[in-house]
Tab-separated table of N, CA and C in Angstrom:
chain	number	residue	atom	x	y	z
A	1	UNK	N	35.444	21.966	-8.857
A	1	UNK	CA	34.341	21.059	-9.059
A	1	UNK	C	34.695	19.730	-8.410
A	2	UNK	N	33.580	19.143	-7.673
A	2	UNK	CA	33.680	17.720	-7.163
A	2	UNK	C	32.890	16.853	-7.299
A	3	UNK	N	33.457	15.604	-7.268
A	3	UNK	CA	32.084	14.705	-7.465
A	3	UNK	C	31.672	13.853	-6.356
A	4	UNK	N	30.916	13.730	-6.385
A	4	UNK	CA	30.270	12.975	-4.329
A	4	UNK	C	29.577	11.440	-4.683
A	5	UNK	N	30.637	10.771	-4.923
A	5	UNK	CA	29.784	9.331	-4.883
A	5	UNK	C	29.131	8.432	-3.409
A	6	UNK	N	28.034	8.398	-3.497
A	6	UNK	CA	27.429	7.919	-2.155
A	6	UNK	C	26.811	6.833	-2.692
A	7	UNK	N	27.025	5.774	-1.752
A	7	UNK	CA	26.573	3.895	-1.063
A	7	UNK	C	25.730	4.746	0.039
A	8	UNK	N	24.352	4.063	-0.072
A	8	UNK	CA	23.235	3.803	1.572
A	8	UNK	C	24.089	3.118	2.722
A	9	UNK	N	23.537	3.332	3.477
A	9	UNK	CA	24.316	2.329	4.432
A	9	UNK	C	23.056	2.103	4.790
A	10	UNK	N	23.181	0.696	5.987
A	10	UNK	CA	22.080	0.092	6.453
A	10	UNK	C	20.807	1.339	6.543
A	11	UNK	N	20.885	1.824	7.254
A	11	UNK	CA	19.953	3.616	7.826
A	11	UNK	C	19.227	4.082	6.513
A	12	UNK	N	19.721	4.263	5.969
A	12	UNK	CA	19.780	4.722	4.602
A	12	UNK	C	19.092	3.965	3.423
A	13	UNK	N	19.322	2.577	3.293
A	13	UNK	CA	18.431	2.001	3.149
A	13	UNK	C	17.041	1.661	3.455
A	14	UNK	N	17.007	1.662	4.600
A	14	UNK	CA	15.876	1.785	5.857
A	14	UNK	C	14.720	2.641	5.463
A	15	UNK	N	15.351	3.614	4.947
A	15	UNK	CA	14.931	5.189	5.128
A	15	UNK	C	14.714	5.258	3.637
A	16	UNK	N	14.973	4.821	2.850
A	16	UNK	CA	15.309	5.091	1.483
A	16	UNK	C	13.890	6.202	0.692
A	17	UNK	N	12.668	5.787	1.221
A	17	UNK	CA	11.741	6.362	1.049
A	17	UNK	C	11.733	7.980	0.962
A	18	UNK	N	12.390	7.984	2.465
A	18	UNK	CA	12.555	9.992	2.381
A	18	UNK	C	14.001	10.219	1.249
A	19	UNK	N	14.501	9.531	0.765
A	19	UNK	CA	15.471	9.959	0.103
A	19	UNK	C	15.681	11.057	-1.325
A	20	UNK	N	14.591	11.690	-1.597
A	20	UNK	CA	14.487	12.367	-2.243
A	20	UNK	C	14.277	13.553	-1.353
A	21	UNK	N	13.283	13.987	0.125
A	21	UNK	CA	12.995	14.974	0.620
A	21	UNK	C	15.173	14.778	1.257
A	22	UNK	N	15.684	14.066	1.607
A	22	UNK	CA	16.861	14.148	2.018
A	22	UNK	C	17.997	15.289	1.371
A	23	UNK	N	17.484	14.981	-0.271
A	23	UNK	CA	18.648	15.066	-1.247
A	23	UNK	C	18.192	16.784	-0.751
A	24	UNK	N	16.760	17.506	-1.350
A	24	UNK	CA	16.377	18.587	-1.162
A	24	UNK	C	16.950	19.425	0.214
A	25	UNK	N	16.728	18.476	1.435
A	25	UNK	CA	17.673	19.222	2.592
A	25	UNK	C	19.273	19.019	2.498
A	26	UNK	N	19.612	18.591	1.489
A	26	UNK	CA	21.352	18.841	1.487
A	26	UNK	C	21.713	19.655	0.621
A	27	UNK	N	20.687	20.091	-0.484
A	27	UNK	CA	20.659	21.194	-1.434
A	27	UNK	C	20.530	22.471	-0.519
A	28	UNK	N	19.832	22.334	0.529
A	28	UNK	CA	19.625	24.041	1.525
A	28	UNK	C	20.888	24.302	1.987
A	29	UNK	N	21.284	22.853	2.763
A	29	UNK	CA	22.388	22.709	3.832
A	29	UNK	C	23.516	23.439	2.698
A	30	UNK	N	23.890	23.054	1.829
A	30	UNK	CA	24.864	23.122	0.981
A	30	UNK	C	24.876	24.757	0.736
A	31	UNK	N	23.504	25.162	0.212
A	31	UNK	CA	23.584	26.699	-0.001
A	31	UNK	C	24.176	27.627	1.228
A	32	UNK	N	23.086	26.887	2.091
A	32	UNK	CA	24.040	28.245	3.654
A	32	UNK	C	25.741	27.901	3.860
A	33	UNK	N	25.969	26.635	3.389
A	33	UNK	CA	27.308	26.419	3.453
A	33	UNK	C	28.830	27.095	2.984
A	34	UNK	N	27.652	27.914	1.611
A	34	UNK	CA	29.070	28.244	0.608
A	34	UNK	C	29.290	27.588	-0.878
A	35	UNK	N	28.022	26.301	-0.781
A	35	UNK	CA	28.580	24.969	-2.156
A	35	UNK	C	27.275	25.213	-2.769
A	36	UNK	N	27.650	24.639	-3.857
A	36	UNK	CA	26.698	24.297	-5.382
A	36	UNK	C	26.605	23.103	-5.642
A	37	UNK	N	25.006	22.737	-5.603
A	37	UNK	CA	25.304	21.471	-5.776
A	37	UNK	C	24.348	21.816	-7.385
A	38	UNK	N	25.125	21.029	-8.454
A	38	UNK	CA	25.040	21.513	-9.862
A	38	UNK	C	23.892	20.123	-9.859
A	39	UNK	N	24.306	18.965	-9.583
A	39	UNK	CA	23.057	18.266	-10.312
A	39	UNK	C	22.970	17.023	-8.527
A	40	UNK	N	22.223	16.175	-8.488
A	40	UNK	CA	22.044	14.901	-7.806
A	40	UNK	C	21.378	13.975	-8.870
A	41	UNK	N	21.782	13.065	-8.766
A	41	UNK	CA	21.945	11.522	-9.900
A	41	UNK	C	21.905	10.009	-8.951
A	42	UNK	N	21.006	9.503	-9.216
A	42	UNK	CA	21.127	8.311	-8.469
A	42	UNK	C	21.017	7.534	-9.589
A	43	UNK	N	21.535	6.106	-8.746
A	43	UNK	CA	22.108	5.545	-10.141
A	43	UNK	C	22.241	3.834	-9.610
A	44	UNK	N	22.611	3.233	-10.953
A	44	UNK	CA	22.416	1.701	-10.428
A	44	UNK	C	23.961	1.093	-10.167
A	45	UNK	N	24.265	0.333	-9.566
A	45	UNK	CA	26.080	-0.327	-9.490
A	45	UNK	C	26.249	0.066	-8.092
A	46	UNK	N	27.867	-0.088	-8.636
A	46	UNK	CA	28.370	0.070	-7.337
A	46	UNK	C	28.138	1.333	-6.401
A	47	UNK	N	27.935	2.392	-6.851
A	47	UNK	CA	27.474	3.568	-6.037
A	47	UNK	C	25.861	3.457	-6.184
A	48	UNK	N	25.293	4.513	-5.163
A	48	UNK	CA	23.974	4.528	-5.340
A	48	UNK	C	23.130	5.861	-5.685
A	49	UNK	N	24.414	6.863	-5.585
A	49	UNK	CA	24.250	8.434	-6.691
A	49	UNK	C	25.231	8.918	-6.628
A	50	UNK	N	25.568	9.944	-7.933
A	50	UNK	CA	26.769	10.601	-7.817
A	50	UNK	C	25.823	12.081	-7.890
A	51	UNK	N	27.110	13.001	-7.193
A	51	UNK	CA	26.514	14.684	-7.080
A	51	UNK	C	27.760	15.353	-7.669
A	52	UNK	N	27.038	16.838	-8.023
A	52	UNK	CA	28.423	17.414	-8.302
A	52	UNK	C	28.545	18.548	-7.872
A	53	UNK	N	29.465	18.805	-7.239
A	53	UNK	CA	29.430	20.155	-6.194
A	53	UNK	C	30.576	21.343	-6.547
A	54	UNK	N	30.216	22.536	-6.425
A	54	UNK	CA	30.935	23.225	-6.925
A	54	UNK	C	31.181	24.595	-5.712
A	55	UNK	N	32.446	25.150	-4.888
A	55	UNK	CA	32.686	26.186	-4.263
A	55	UNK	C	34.139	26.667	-4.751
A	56	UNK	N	33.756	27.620	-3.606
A	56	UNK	CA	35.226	28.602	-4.305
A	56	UNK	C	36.524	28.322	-3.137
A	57	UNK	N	35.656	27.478	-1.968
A	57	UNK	CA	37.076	26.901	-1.490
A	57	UNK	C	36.531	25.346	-0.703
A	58	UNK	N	37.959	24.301	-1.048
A	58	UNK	CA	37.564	23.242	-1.037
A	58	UNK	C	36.812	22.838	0.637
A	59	UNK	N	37.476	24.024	1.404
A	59	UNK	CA	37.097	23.363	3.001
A	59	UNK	C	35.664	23.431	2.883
A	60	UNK	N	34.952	24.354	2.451
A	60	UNK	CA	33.462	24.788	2.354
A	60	UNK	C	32.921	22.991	1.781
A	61	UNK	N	33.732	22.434	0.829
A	61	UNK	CA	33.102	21.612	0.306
A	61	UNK	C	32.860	19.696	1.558
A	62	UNK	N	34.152	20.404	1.690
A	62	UNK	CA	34.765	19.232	2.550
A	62	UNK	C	34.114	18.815	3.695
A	63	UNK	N	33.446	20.643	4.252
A	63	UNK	CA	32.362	20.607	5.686
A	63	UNK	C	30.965	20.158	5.232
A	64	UNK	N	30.821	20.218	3.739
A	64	UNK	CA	29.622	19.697	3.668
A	64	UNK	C	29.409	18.450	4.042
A	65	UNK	N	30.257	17.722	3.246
A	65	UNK	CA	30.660	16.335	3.426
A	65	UNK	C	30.716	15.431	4.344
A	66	UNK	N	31.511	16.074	5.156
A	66	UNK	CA	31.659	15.428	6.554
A	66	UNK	C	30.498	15.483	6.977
A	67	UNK	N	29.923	16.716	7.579
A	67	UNK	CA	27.747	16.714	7.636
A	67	UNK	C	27.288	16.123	7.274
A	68	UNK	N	27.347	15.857	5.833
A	68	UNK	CA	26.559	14.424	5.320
A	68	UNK	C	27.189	13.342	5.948
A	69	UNK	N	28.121	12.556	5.958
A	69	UNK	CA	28.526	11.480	6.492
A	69	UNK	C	28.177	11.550	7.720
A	70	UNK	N	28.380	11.833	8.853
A	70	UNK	CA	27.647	12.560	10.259
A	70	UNK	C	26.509	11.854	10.060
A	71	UNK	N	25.690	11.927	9.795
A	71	UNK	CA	23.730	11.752	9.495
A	71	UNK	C	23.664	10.377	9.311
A	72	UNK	N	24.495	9.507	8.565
A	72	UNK	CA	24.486	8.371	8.927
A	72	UNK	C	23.607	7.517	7.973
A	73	UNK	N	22.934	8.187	6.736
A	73	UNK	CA	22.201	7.562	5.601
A	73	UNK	C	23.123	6.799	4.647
A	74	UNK	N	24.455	7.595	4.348
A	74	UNK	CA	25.524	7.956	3.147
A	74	UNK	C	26.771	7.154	3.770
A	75	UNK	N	27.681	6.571	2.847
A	75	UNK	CA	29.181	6.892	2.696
A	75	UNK	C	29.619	7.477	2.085
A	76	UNK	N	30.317	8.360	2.065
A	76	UNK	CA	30.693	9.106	0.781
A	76	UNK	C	32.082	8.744	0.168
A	77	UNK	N	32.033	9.379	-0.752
A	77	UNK	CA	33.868	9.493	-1.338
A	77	UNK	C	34.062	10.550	-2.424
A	78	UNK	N	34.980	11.063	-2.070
A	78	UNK	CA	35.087	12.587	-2.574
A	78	UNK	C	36.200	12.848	-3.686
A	79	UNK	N	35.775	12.966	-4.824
A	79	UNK	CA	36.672	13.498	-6.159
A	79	UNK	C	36.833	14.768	-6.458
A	80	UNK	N	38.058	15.434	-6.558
A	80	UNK	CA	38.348	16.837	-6.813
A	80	UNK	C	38.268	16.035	-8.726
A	81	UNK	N	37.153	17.044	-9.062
A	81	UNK	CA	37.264	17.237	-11.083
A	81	UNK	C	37.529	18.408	-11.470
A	82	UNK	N	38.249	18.048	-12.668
A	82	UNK	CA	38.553	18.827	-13.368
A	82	UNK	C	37.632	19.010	-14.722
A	83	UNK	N	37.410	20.002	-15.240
A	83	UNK	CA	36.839	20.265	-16.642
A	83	UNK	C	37.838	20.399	-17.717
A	84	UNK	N	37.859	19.800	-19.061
A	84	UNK	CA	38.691	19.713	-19.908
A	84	UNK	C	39.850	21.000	-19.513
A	85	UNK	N	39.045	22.117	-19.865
A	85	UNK	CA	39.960	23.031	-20.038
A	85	UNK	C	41.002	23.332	-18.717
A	86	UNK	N	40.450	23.017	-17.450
A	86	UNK	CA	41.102	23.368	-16.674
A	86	UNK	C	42.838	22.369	-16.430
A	87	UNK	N	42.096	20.924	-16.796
A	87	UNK	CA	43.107	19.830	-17.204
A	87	UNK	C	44.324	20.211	-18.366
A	88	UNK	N	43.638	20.912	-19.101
A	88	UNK	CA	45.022	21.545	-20.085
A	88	UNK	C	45.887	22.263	-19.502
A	89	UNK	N	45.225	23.385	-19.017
A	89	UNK	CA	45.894	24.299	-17.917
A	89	UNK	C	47.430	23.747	-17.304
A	90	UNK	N	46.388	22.627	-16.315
A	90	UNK	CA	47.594	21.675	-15.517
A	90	UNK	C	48.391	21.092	-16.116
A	91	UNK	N	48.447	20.576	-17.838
A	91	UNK	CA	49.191	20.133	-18.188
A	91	UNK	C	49.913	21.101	-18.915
């Protein structure tokens, strides 16, 4: 599981309008990719949404990512999460 915090950048702002038909084409992109995207959340502060993405291998997740950043709306920054239980595990 990951979490995808994204800032607009100038473009992106610009654009902000299509930003909902956006989120929907990174939900397709993501499916032919290999990833899950479990929820999209936009939000107020320092980020401007968090996502949470879920595959069975991290490169799948990683190529999404980079694609999005590519396009030039987004910055991203990328968190590998853990779920309680899996955190016990590790410990």
């Amino acid at each position: 599981r990951y979490k995808l915090l994204i800032t607009y950048t100038e473009i992106g702002v610009s654009q902000i309008h299509n930003t909902v038909a956006r989120a929907a084409a990174f939900r397709h992109n993501a499916t032919a990719m290999g990833v899950t995207v479990e929820d999209v959340c936009w939000t107020l502060g320092a980020y401007d949404g968090i996502l949470t993405l879920t595959a069975d291998r991290e490169e799948m997740v990683i190529a999404l990512v980079t694609d999005l950043a590519r396009r030039g709306y987004v910055r991203t920054q990328l968190l590998r999460a853990f779920t309680e239980e899996e955190f016990e595990d590790i410990l």
